[in-house]
C-alpha positions as a printed Julia matrix, in Angstrom:
438×3 Matrix{Float64}:
 -44.8   93.52  -23.94
 -43.0   90.78  -22.01
 -39.41  90.16  -21.0
 -37.11  87.88  -22.96
 -36.9   85.53  -19.96
 -40.69  85.2   -19.87
 -40.83  84.65  -23.62
 -38.28  81.83  -23.29
 -40.24  80.35  -20.38
 -43.4   80.07  -22.51
 -41.87  78.94  -25.79
 -38.9   76.62  -25.23
 -39.75  72.92  -25.08
 -36.6   71.04  -24.14
 -36.89  68.41  -21.43
 -35.52  70.8   -18.78
 -37.43  73.89  -19.95
 -40.55  75.03  -18.02
 -43.0   74.78  -20.95
 -41.31  71.59  -22.13
 -41.95  69.93  -18.76
 -45.63  70.94  -18.9
 -46.15  69.71  -22.48
 -44.64  66.35  -21.57
 -47.46  65.78  -19.06
 -49.88  65.3   -21.97
 -50.33  62.91  -24.88
 -48.9   64.44  -28.06
 -49.46  63.5   -31.7
 -46.32  61.83  -33.01
 -47.37  60.75  -36.53
 -50.36  60.05  -38.74
 -51.45  56.44  -38.99
 -51.22  56.91  -42.77
 -47.45  57.29  -42.43
 -47.2   53.69  -41.2
 -49.41  52.24  -43.94
 -46.49  51.1   -46.06
 -44.66  47.85  -46.69
 -42.05  49.02  -44.17
 -43.82  50.9   -41.33
 -40.81  52.76  -39.93
 -40.74  56.59  -39.8
 -38.47  59.19  -38.2
 -40.1   61.39  -35.56
 -38.65  64.5   -33.94
 -40.81  65.61  -31.03
 -39.95  68.47  -28.67
 -36.37  68.28  -29.9
 -35.94  64.55  -29.27
 -34.94  62.42  -32.27
 -36.94  59.18  -32.3
 -38.04  56.39  -34.61
 -41.63  55.1   -34.72
 -42.24  51.61  -36.03
 -44.72  48.77  -36.09
 -43.13  45.41  -35.38
 -43.95  42.15  -37.14
 -46.75  41.41  -34.68
 -48.35  44.81  -35.24
 -47.21  46.39  -31.94
 -46.08  50.03  -32.01
 -42.77  51.26  -30.67
 -41.31  54.76  -30.29
 -37.65  54.56  -29.36
 -34.45  56.6   -29.63
 -33.39  57.15  -33.21
 -29.68  56.57  -32.67
 -28.34  53.16  -31.7
 -26.72  53.34  -28.24
 -23.77  51.35  -29.61
 -22.12  53.95  -31.84
 -24.98  56.21  -32.84
 -26.1   54.79  -36.19
 -29.56  55.82  -37.42
 -32.17  53.18  -36.51
 -34.58  54.58  -39.1
 -32.62  52.36  -41.49
 -32.85  49.38  -39.18
 -33.94  45.94  -40.31
 -37.52  45.31  -39.21
 -37.33  41.7   -38.1
 -37.81  39.39  -35.12
 -40.44  41.76  -33.62
 -38.1   44.73  -33.41
 -35.54  46.87  -35.19
 -32.04  45.57  -35.84
 -29.23  48.08  -36.41
 -27.49  47.32  -39.75
 -24.12  48.44  -38.32
 -23.49  45.54  -35.91
 -26.86  43.8   -35.65
 -27.89  45.11  -32.23
 -31.6   44.34  -31.92
 -34.2   46.45  -30.04
 -37.8   45.67  -29.16
 -40.7   48.15  -29.02
 -39.77  49.05  -25.45
 -36.27  50.11  -26.47
 -34.63  47.1   -24.79
 -31.66  45.57  -26.56
 -32.39  41.85  -26.86
 -29.44  40.67  -28.93
 -25.83  41.64  -29.78
 -24.8   39.05  -32.38
 -21.21  40.34  -32.73
 -20.48  39.9   -29.02
 -18.98  36.66  -27.63
 -21.26  33.64  -27.26
 -23.09  33.76  -23.94
 -22.58  37.51  -23.42
 -25.34  39.13  -21.37
 -24.25  42.69  -22.1
 -27.48  43.3   -24.03
 -29.49  43.03  -20.79
 -27.89  46.26  -19.57
 -28.47  48.24  -22.78
 -31.64  50.07  -23.71
 -32.55  53.21  -25.59
 -35.2   55.77  -24.7
 -38.73  54.52  -25.25
 -42.12  56.2   -24.92
 -45.66  54.78  -24.65
 -47.69  55.12  -27.85
 -51.32  54.51  -28.72
 -53.28  54.88  -31.92
 -56.57  56.8   -31.99
 -58.61  57.76  -35.05
 -55.79  58.23  -37.51
 -53.08  59.58  -35.18
 -50.32  57.83  -33.22
 -49.99  59.5   -29.81
 -46.92  59.55  -27.57
 -46.53  60.25  -23.86
 -43.08  61.63  -23.02
 -43.58  62.63  -19.39
 -42.94  61.08  -15.98
 -45.03  58.36  -14.37
 -48.0   56.6   -15.88
 -49.64  58.26  -18.93
 -52.92  60.05  -18.25
 -56.22  58.79  -19.61
 -57.66  60.36  -22.75
 -60.67  62.63  -22.28
 -63.84  61.51  -24.02
 -63.76  64.28  -26.62
 -65.82  63.92  -29.79
 -62.73  63.31  -31.95
 -61.89  60.25  -29.8
 -65.46  58.99  -29.26
 -66.54  59.11  -32.9
 -66.08  55.98  -35.01
 -63.1   56.04  -37.38
 -65.51  56.42  -40.3
 -66.41  59.88  -39.0
 -62.9   61.24  -38.31
 -60.24  62.35  -40.79
 -56.7   63.22  -39.64
 -54.06  65.27  -41.41
 -51.0   67.36  -40.53
 -48.85  70.18  -41.84
 -45.37  71.52  -41.11
 -44.87  75.15  -40.08
 -41.48  76.81  -39.67
 -42.13  78.56  -36.38
 -42.5   77.98  -32.66
 -45.51  76.0   -31.43
 -46.9   78.84  -29.26
 -47.45  81.39  -32.02
 -48.92  78.62  -34.17
 -51.44  77.76  -31.46
 -52.26  81.37  -30.58
 -53.56  82.18  -34.05
 -56.4   79.74  -33.31
 -57.52  81.6   -30.16
 -57.68  84.96  -31.9
 -61.27  85.28  -33.22
 -60.74  88.82  -34.6
 -58.13  87.84  -37.18
 -60.6   85.86  -39.31
 -62.31  89.07  -40.48
 -59.06  90.23  -42.03
 -56.58  87.42  -42.67
 -59.31  85.1   -44.02
 -61.42  87.77  -45.73
 -62.7   86.73  -49.13
 -63.74  89.63  -51.33
 -66.19  87.41  -53.21
 -68.6   84.84  -51.76
 -68.4   81.24  -52.94
 -71.43  78.97  -53.24
 -71.62  77.25  -49.8
 -72.63  74.05  -51.6
 -69.0   73.81  -52.74
 -67.6   74.24  -49.24
 -66.97  70.62  -48.2
 -63.83  70.39  -46.1
 -63.18  74.15  -46.32
 -63.34  76.53  -43.38
 -65.32  79.78  -43.45
 -67.02  78.78  -46.74
 -70.28  77.39  -45.31
 -73.34  79.27  -44.06
 -73.83  79.87  -40.36
 -76.49  77.72  -38.73
 -79.86  79.46  -38.81
 -78.87  81.85  -41.61
 -78.56  82.07  -45.38
 -75.67  84.5   -45.05
 -72.3   82.97  -46.04
 -69.7   83.07  -43.29
 -67.44  84.94  -45.69
 -69.87  87.84  -45.75
 -70.36  87.82  -41.97
 -66.61  88.01  -41.37
 -66.1   90.66  -44.05
 -68.91  93.0   -43.06
 -68.68  92.7   -39.26
 -64.98  92.9   -38.35
 -65.27  94.02  -34.68
 -66.45  91.05  -32.6
 -67.08  91.24  -28.91
 -64.94  88.42  -27.49
 -65.76  86.65  -24.25
 -63.47  84.08  -22.63
 -64.51  81.48  -20.04
 -62.25  79.09  -18.14
 -63.25  75.42  -18.43
 -62.0   72.06  -17.16
 -60.19  71.48  -20.45
 -58.87  75.01  -21.07
 -60.79  78.01  -22.43
 -64.06  78.66  -24.25
 -64.06  81.69  -26.56
 -67.3   83.28  -27.73
 -67.09  85.83  -30.56
 -70.23  87.92  -30.99
 -70.97  89.96  -34.12
 -74.07  92.17  -33.97
 -75.66  91.91  -37.43
 -77.63  95.14  -36.84
 -80.94  93.48  -37.7
 -81.94  92.05  -34.34
 -79.71  89.02  -34.83
 -76.34  88.03  -33.41
 -73.68  85.94  -35.1
 -72.3   83.62  -32.4
 -69.09  81.68  -32.93
 -67.98  79.39  -30.1
 -64.43  78.01  -30.2
 -62.09  76.47  -27.62
 -58.53  76.22  -26.43
 -57.79  72.66  -25.28
 -54.82  72.69  -22.94
 -51.95  72.61  -23.53
 -51.59  73.12  -27.28
 -54.85  72.41  -29.14
 -57.81  74.34  -30.44
 -61.32  73.11  -31.18
 -63.36  75.03  -33.77
 -66.34  74.56  -36.1
 -65.49  73.78  -39.71
 -69.12  73.77  -40.8
 -72.57  73.04  -39.42
 -71.8   69.32  -39.58
 -68.09  69.1   -38.86
 -65.63  70.28  -36.2
 -61.83  70.46  -36.1
 -59.6   69.61  -33.14
 -56.08  70.76  -33.93
 -52.88  70.25  -31.93
 -49.76  72.37  -32.41
 -46.86  70.08  -31.63
 -43.23  71.2   -31.32
 -40.78  69.43  -33.59
 -38.21  71.63  -31.91
 -38.3   75.21  -30.65
 -38.35  76.66  -34.19
 -40.58  74.21  -36.05
 -43.94  72.57  -35.38
 -46.6   70.37  -36.89
 -50.29  71.03  -36.7
 -52.34  67.83  -36.43
 -56.03  68.15  -37.25
 -58.85  65.74  -36.52
 -61.99  66.54  -38.55
 -65.03  65.04  -36.82
 -68.39  64.66  -38.58
 -71.73  64.71  -36.72
 -73.52  63.67  -39.9
 -72.42  61.49  -42.8
 -69.13  59.57  -42.73
 -66.15  61.72  -43.63
 -65.13  61.62  -47.29
 -61.5   60.91  -46.41
 -60.32  60.47  -49.98
 -61.72  63.86  -50.97
 -60.33  65.66  -47.92
 -56.92  64.07  -48.31
 -56.86  64.96  -52.01
 -57.77  68.58  -51.19
 -54.9   68.87  -48.72
 -52.3   67.01  -50.74
 -52.75  69.62  -53.45
 -51.23  72.04  -50.93
 -48.64  69.77  -49.25
 -45.76  67.53  -50.25
 -44.85  64.1   -48.9
 -43.24  62.62  -46.89
 -42.81  65.61  -44.54
 -46.23  67.25  -45.16
 -44.55  70.6   -45.79
 -46.79  73.18  -47.53
 -46.02  73.87  -51.17
 -46.57  77.57  -50.56
 -43.97  78.87  -48.15
 -41.53  81.69  -47.46
 -39.27  80.5   -50.29
 -41.91  81.3   -52.91
 -43.56  84.18  -51.0
 -46.55  81.97  -50.08
 -47.84  82.32  -53.65
 -48.5   86.02  -53.08
 -50.24  87.67  -56.03
 -50.94  91.43  -55.81
 -53.67  91.22  -58.45
 -55.48  88.57  -56.4
 -55.09  90.76  -53.33
 -56.94  93.54  -55.16
 -59.84  91.4   -56.35
 -60.28  88.14  -54.41
 -58.57  87.72  -51.05
 -57.26  90.02  -48.32
 -53.84  88.35  -48.39
 -53.37  87.62  -52.08
 -52.2   84.15  -51.08
 -54.95  81.92  -52.44
 -58.08  80.4   -50.97
 -56.51  77.95  -48.5
 -56.78  79.58  -45.07
 -53.98  77.34  -43.76
 -51.61  79.3   -46.0
 -52.91  82.57  -44.54
 -52.3   81.34  -40.98
 -48.93  79.91  -41.98
 -47.78  83.25  -43.39
 -48.98  85.12  -40.3
 -47.18  82.92  -37.78
 -44.03  82.3   -39.81
 -43.62  85.98  -40.69
 -43.29  86.73  -36.95
 -39.94  84.91  -37.0
 -39.03  81.4   -35.92
 -39.76  82.42  -32.31
 -41.84  85.58  -32.01
 -40.05  88.42  -30.22
 -42.75  89.29  -27.71
 -40.58  92.0   -26.17
 -41.79  94.1   -29.13
 -45.45  92.99  -28.96
 -48.4   95.26  -28.16
 -51.63  93.39  -27.37
 -55.09  94.93  -27.71
 -58.51  94.2   -26.25
 -59.26  91.71  -29.03
 -56.32  89.61  -27.78
 -58.16  88.66  -24.59
 -57.99  84.93  -25.43
 -54.22  85.06  -25.89
 -53.78  86.93  -22.59
 -55.92  84.4   -20.73
 -54.1   81.46  -22.27
 -50.66  82.76  -21.34
 -51.81  83.24  -17.76
 -53.07  79.66  -17.74
 -49.78  78.36  -19.15
 -47.77  80.31  -16.59
 -49.95  78.91  -13.8
 -49.41  75.38  -15.13
 -45.65  75.96  -15.26
 -45.69  77.1   -11.63
 -47.86  74.14  -10.57
 -45.61  71.64  -12.35
 -42.49  73.14  -10.78
 -44.1   72.92   -7.34
 -45.12  69.29   -7.87
 -48.83  70.14   -7.69
 -51.38  68.0    -9.52
 -53.51  70.96  -10.61
 -52.72  71.25  -14.31
 -55.67  71.82  -16.68
 -57.11  68.68  -18.27
 -55.61  66.42  -15.63
 -57.19  64.17  -13.06
 -58.37  60.63  -12.52
 -59.39  58.42  -15.45
 -62.97  58.75  -14.24
 -62.78  62.55  -14.28
 -61.26  62.62  -17.76
 -63.82  60.14  -19.04
 -66.52  62.57  -17.93
 -65.12  65.35  -20.14
 -67.18  65.49  -23.33
 -67.29  67.83  -26.32
 -65.95  70.46  -26.44
 -68.77  72.38  -28.07
 -67.95  74.48  -31.12
 -70.74  76.27  -32.97
 -71.16  78.9   -35.68
 -74.74  80.17  -35.66
 -77.0   83.18  -36.01
 -79.46  83.71  -33.16
 -81.82  86.43  -31.91
 -79.83  89.19  -30.25
 -81.94  88.78  -27.14
 -81.38  85.29  -25.82
 -78.36  84.26  -27.87
 -76.86  82.72  -24.71
 -79.47  79.96  -24.72
 -79.58  79.59  -28.5
 -76.13  78.2   -29.29
 -76.31  75.26  -26.83
 -79.62  74.29  -28.44
 -77.99  74.25  -31.88
 -75.32  71.89  -30.57
 -77.86  69.68  -28.78
 -79.94  69.32  -31.94
 -76.84  68.37  -33.94
 -75.89  65.73  -31.38
 -79.39  64.3   -31.18
 -79.34  63.7   -34.92
 -75.83  62.26  -34.92
 -75.47  58.64  -36.16
 -72.96  57.84  -33.39
 -73.5   58.38  -29.61
 -72.54  62.04  -29.3
 -74.64  63.17  -26.34
 -72.78  65.24  -23.75
């Protein structure tokens, strides 16, 4: 168990809060590119408690500025998109993509008051379906050369979903390999040929055994955690009792992402981004090492479970997550359908908006969560001391040298499994149609 002060230190994300200061040192997803593909590309964004508006001006440039006009607080999400900026409909004050006021048409002729007025503005860039924002001090860091950024846009699909809980508990479910044997247990095995875009429905590499059966029949993995330049590598080992070992390699990408295998051909990199302290979005980038991603199919799959424009899940606490006791008896461990996002959503939302960790009791299978919290606490201390030692930080050259991460789900001989999983990844990269070598 931890103290309430420590729990606040790790979870709260305001500009003056310890974790909030650390998170602002990194690029954060602010919106999907799809959200701007409209006749009027202007969308509200709330990120780490700050109310902003994201827009594309008439020239195509992106801006992320304060949502409320610094004149009298009107909502700029309803601004007129004209003259390469946003114009407040209240009195015509006009702002460019950098948040600078460039015109005040109601003020006296020749007034230069506008030169002294600006609203908050953050750097934004667009990468493979996501608009990223940097909200920290100084110059933004470089992006690491991860697969989801290196792959061509044809091989990456991006989506998001809204969860009604704190970012930390949302992220921690992804570094808990043991939960998959229970929360995502399917009592019947589906044909892996029908698994496209679905997690835990494929076969492990090197095996004909569906992942669903592996997770169901071998629920006590040995979990190993290794510190890396980007965060943590987690290796979950399940002894299949036949001379073979099921090896699942996943990652925590600091500060708030996970990287996991979706299938033998596709990986997921997923950020857990605070809207505020009690709400977050997950942003997923699905990266294919084989054929181009079928974006229409994957989007259709996910829109069956989410509503627009806020990407909130249709199953939620207001309708008991679709819970069906008959299904729980026959088909799934949760009784909440086949979408594992709903399972995770229930688990993290049912903890409360911010989990009360003063009542928490961790076990040996929570080794990844323990290691991550230590890493976050160390980053908080380093940031407070002004030290440049945060994970996944460094020179542009150092970040450009970071490749991967590697995520694999495979079955290997029990003796020598350590050398087997890197070979599986190497073979996949060698056959990749885009330059994926590490």
